[in-house]
Tab-separated table of C-alpha atoms in Angstrom:
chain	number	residue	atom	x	y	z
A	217	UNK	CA	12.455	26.429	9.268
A	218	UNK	CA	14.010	23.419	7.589
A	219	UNK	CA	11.267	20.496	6.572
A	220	UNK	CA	11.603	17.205	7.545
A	221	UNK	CA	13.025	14.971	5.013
A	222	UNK	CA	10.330	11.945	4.628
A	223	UNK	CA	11.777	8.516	4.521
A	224	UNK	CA	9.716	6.231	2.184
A	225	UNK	CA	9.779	2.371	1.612
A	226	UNK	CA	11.204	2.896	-1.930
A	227	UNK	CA	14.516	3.584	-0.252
A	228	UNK	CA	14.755	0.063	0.862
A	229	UNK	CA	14.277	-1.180	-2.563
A	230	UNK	CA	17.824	-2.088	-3.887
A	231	UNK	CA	18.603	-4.570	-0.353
A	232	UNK	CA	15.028	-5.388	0.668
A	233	UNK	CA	14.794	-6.932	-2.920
A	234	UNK	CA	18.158	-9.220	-2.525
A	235	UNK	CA	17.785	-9.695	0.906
A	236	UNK	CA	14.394	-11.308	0.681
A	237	UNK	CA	15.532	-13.215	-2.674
A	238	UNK	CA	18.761	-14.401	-1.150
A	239	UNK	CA	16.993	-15.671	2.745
A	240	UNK	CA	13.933	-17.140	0.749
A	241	UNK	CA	16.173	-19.030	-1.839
A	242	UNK	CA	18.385	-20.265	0.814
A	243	UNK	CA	15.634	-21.855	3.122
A	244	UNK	CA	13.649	-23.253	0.186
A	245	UNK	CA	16.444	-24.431	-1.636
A	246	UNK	CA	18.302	-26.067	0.912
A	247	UNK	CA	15.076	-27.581	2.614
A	248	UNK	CA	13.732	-28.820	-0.614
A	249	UNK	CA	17.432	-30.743	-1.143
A	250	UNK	CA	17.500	-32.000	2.436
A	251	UNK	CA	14.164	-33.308	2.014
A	252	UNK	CA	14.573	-35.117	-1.107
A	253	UNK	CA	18.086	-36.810	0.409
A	254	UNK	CA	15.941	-38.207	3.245
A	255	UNK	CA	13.350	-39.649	0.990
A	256	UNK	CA	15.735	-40.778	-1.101
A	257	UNK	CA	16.957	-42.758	2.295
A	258	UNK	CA	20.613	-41.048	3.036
A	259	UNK	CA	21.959	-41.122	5.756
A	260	UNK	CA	22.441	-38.654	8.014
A	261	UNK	CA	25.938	-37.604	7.340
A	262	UNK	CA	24.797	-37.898	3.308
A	263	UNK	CA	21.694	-35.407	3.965
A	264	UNK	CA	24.388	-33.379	6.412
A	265	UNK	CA	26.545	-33.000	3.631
A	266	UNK	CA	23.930	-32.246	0.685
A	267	UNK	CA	23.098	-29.363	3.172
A	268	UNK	CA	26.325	-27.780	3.628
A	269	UNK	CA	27.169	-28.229	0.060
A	270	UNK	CA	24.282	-27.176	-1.443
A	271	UNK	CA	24.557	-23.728	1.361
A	272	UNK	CA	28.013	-22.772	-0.160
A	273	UNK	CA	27.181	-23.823	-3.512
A	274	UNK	CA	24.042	-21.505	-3.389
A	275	UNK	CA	25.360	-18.435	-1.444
A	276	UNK	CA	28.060	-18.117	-4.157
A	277	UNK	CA	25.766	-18.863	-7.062
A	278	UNK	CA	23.614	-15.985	-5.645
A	279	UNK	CA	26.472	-13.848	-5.136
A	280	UNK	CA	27.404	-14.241	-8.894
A	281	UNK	CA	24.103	-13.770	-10.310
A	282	UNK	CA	23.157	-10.868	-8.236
A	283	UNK	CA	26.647	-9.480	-9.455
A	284	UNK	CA	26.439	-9.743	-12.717
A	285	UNK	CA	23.056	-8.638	-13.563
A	286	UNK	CA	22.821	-5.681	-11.551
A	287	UNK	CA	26.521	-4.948	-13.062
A	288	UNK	CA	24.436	-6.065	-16.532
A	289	UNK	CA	22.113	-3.239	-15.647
A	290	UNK	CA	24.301	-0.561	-14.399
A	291	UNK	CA	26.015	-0.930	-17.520
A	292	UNK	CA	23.037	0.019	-19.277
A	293	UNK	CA	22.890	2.838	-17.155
A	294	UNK	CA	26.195	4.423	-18.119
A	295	UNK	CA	25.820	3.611	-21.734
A	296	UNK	CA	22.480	5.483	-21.807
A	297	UNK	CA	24.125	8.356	-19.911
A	298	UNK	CA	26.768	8.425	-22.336
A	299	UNK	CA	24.873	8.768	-25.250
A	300	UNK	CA	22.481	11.540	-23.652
A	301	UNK	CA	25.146	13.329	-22.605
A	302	UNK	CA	26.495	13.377	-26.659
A	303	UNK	CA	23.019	14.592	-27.699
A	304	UNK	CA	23.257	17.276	-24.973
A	305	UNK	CA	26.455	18.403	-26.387
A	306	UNK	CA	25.109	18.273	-29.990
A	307	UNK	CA	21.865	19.875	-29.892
A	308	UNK	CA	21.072	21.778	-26.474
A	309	UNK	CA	18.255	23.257	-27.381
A	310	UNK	CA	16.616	20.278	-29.128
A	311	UNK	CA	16.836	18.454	-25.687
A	312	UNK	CA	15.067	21.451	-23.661
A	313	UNK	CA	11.886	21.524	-26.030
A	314	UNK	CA	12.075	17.668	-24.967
A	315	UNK	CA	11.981	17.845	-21.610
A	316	UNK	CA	9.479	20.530	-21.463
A	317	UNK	CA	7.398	17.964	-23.993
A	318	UNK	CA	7.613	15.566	-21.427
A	319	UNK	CA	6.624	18.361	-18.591
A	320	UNK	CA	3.664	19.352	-20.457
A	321	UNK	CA	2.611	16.074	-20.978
A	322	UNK	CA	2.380	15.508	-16.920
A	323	UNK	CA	-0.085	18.498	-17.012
A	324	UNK	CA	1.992	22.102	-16.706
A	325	UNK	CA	0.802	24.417	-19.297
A	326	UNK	CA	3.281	25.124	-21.938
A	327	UNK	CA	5.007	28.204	-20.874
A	328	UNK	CA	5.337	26.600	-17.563
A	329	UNK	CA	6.980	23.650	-18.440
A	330	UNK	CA	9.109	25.532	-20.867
A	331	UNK	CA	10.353	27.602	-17.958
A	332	UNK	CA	10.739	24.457	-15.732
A	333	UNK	CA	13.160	22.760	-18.140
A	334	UNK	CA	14.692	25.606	-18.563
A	335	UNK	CA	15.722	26.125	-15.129
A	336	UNK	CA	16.187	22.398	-14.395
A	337	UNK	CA	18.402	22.164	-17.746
A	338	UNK	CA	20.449	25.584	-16.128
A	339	UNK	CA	20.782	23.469	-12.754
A	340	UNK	CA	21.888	19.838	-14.132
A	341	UNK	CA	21.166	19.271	-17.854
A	342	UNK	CA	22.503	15.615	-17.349
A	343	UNK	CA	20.387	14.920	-14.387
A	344	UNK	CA	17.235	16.452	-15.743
A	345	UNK	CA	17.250	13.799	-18.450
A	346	UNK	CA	18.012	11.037	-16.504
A	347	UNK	CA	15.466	11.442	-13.817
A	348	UNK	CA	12.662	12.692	-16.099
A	349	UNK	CA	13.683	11.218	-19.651
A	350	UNK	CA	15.048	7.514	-18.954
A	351	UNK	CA	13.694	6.781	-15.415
A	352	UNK	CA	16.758	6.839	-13.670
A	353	UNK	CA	16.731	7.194	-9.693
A	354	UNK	CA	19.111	7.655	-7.406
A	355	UNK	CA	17.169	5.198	-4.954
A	356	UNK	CA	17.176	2.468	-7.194
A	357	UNK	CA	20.336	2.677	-8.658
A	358	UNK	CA	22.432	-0.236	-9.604
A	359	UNK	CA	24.821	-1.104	-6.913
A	360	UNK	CA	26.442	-5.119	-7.828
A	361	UNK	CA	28.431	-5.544	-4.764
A	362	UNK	CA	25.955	-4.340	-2.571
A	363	UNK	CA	23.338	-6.996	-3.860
A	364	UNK	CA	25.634	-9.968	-4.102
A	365	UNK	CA	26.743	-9.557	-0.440
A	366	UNK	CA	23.636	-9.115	0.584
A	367	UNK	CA	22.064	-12.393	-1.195
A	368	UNK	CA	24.699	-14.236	-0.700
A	369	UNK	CA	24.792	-13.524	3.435
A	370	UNK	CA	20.857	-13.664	3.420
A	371	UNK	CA	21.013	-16.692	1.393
A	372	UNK	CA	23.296	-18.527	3.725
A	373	UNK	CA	21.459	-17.375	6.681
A	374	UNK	CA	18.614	-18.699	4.876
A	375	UNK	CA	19.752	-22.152	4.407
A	376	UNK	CA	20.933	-21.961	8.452
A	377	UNK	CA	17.587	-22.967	9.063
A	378	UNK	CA	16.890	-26.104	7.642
A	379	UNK	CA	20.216	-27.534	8.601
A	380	UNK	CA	19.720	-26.773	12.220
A	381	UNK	CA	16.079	-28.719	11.868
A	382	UNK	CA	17.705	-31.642	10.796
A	383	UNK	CA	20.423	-31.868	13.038
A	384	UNK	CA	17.750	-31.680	15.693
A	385	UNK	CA	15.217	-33.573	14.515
A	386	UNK	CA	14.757	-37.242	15.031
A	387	UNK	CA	16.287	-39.588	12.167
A	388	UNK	CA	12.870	-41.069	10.850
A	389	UNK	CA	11.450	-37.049	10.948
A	390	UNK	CA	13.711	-35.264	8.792
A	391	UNK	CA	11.618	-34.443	6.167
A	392	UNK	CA	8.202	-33.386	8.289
A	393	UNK	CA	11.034	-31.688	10.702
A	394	UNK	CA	12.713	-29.905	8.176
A	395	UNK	CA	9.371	-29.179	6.151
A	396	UNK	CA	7.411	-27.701	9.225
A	397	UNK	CA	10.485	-25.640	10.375
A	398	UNK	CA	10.803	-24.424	6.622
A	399	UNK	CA	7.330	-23.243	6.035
A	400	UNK	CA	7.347	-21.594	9.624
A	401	UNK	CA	10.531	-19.867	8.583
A	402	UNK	CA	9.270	-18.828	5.809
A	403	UNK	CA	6.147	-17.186	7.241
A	404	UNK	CA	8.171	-15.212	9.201
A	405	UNK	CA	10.131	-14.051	6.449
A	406	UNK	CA	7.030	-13.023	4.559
A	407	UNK	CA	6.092	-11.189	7.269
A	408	UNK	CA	9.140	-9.724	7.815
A	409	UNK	CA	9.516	-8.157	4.084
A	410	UNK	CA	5.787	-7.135	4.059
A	411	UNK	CA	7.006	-5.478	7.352
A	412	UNK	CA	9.567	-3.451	5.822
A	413	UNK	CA	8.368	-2.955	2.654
A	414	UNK	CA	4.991	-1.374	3.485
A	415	UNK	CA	3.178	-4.362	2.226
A	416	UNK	CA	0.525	-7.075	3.146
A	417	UNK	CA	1.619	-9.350	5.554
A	418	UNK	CA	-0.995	-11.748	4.372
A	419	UNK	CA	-0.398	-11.798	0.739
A	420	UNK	CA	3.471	-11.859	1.088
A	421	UNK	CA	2.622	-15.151	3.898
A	422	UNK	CA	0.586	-16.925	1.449
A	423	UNK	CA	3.136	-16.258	-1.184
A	424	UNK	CA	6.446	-17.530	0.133
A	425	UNK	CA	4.765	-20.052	1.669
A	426	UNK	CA	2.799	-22.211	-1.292
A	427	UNK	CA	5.992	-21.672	-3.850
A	428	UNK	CA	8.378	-23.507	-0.669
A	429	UNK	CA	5.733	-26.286	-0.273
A	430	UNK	CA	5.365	-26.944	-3.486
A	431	UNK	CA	9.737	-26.901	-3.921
A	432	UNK	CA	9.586	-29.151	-0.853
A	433	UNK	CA	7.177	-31.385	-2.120
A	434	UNK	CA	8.371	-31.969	-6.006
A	435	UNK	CA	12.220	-32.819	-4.465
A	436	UNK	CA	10.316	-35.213	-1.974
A	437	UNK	CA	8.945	-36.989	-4.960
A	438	UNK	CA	12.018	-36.827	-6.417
A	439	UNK	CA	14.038	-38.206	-3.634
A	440	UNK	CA	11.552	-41.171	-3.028
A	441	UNK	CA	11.552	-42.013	-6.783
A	442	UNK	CA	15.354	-42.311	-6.803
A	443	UNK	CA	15.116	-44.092	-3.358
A	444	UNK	CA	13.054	-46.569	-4.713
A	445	UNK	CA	14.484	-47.038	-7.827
A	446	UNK	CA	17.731	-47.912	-5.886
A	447	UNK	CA	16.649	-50.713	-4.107
């Protein structure tokens, strides 16, 4: 009889992470600019455009960071591979009274941890050391493309949002609209991630929620500044 395999929330780490980063940057960011436009007194075709700009602008910005620091990382990765597979080549045995070191440490006794890395060394010598000796893991492995689609989508689906509220809302509104809509949104999204990440709604609520006010209301005060300086 076969067991079960368990699913556990760490598997979600590597999208959850740029998912949530890319729809929580995209609704504060693009909220935050459409509010300070208003303030500043642009019209709505100017505040339109700041949105739509700013969306693109963002969702590729995303794309590109994710990108290139998860590439930054899985770079790492290989180099550290690299150079533990050299030392495996050079000095075998060396690298099995490690990894039983590092067995023993984690409580086996020391003919049982011997015997472990033994085995596990037999099995996948190159494996052994990555799981146990750097920390690598399959489940959070670096994948670039993977992240900077996904931020870049969430990001723009994100910024949706906003732009929707102040299409619909009425000219001389825009800003409580958009901010209302935004924090709502935002809420949600909390929830959502504390949802599927095995966390506390609350916490992750109260957390999304006080960073996008206060983004909303420092580009408010930025807006109005400029606005007034302007006239």
């Amino acid at each position: 009889m076969s067991i079960p395999k368990e699913r556990h929330y760490s598997d979600r780490v590597g999208w959850l992470r740029a998912a949530v980063l890319g729809a929580n940057d995209g609704i504060v960011s693009i909220a935050s600019l459409i509010i300070g436009m208003a303030a500043a007194g642009a019209t709505l075709a100017g505040v339109l455009t700041a949105g739509a700009a700013g969306a693109v602008a963002g969702a590729m910005s995303m794309a590109a960071g994710e990108y290139v620091s998860v590439s930054s990382q899985k770079d790492t990765e290989h180099a550290d591979l690299a150079r533990e597979r050299r030392e495996l080549d050079a000095n075998y045995e060396f690298e099995t009274r490690e990894l039983a070191e590092i067995y023993e440490a984690r409580g086996l006794s020391t003919a049982l941890a011997h015997e472990v890395a033994q085995k596990l060394m037999h099995h996948d010598a190159l494996a052994a050391h990555a799981r146990d000796e750097l920390g690598f893991s399959t489940v959070n492995a670096a994948r670039p493309l993977q992240a900077a689609l996904t931020s870049a989508l969430t990001f723009l689906a994100g910024a949706g949002l906003p732009i929707i509220a102040s299409l619909m809302a009425p000219r001389h509104a825009i800003s409580v609209v958009v901010a209302a809509g935004s924090l709502v949104a935002l809420g949600l999204l909390g929830i959502l991630s504390a949802k599927v990440g095995g966390s506390r709604p609350r916490v992750a609520v109260v957390r999304v929620t006080v960073w996008g006010l206060m983004a909303m209301a420092a580009t408010a005060a930025v807006g109005w500044s400029f606005g007034v300086a302007g006239t």
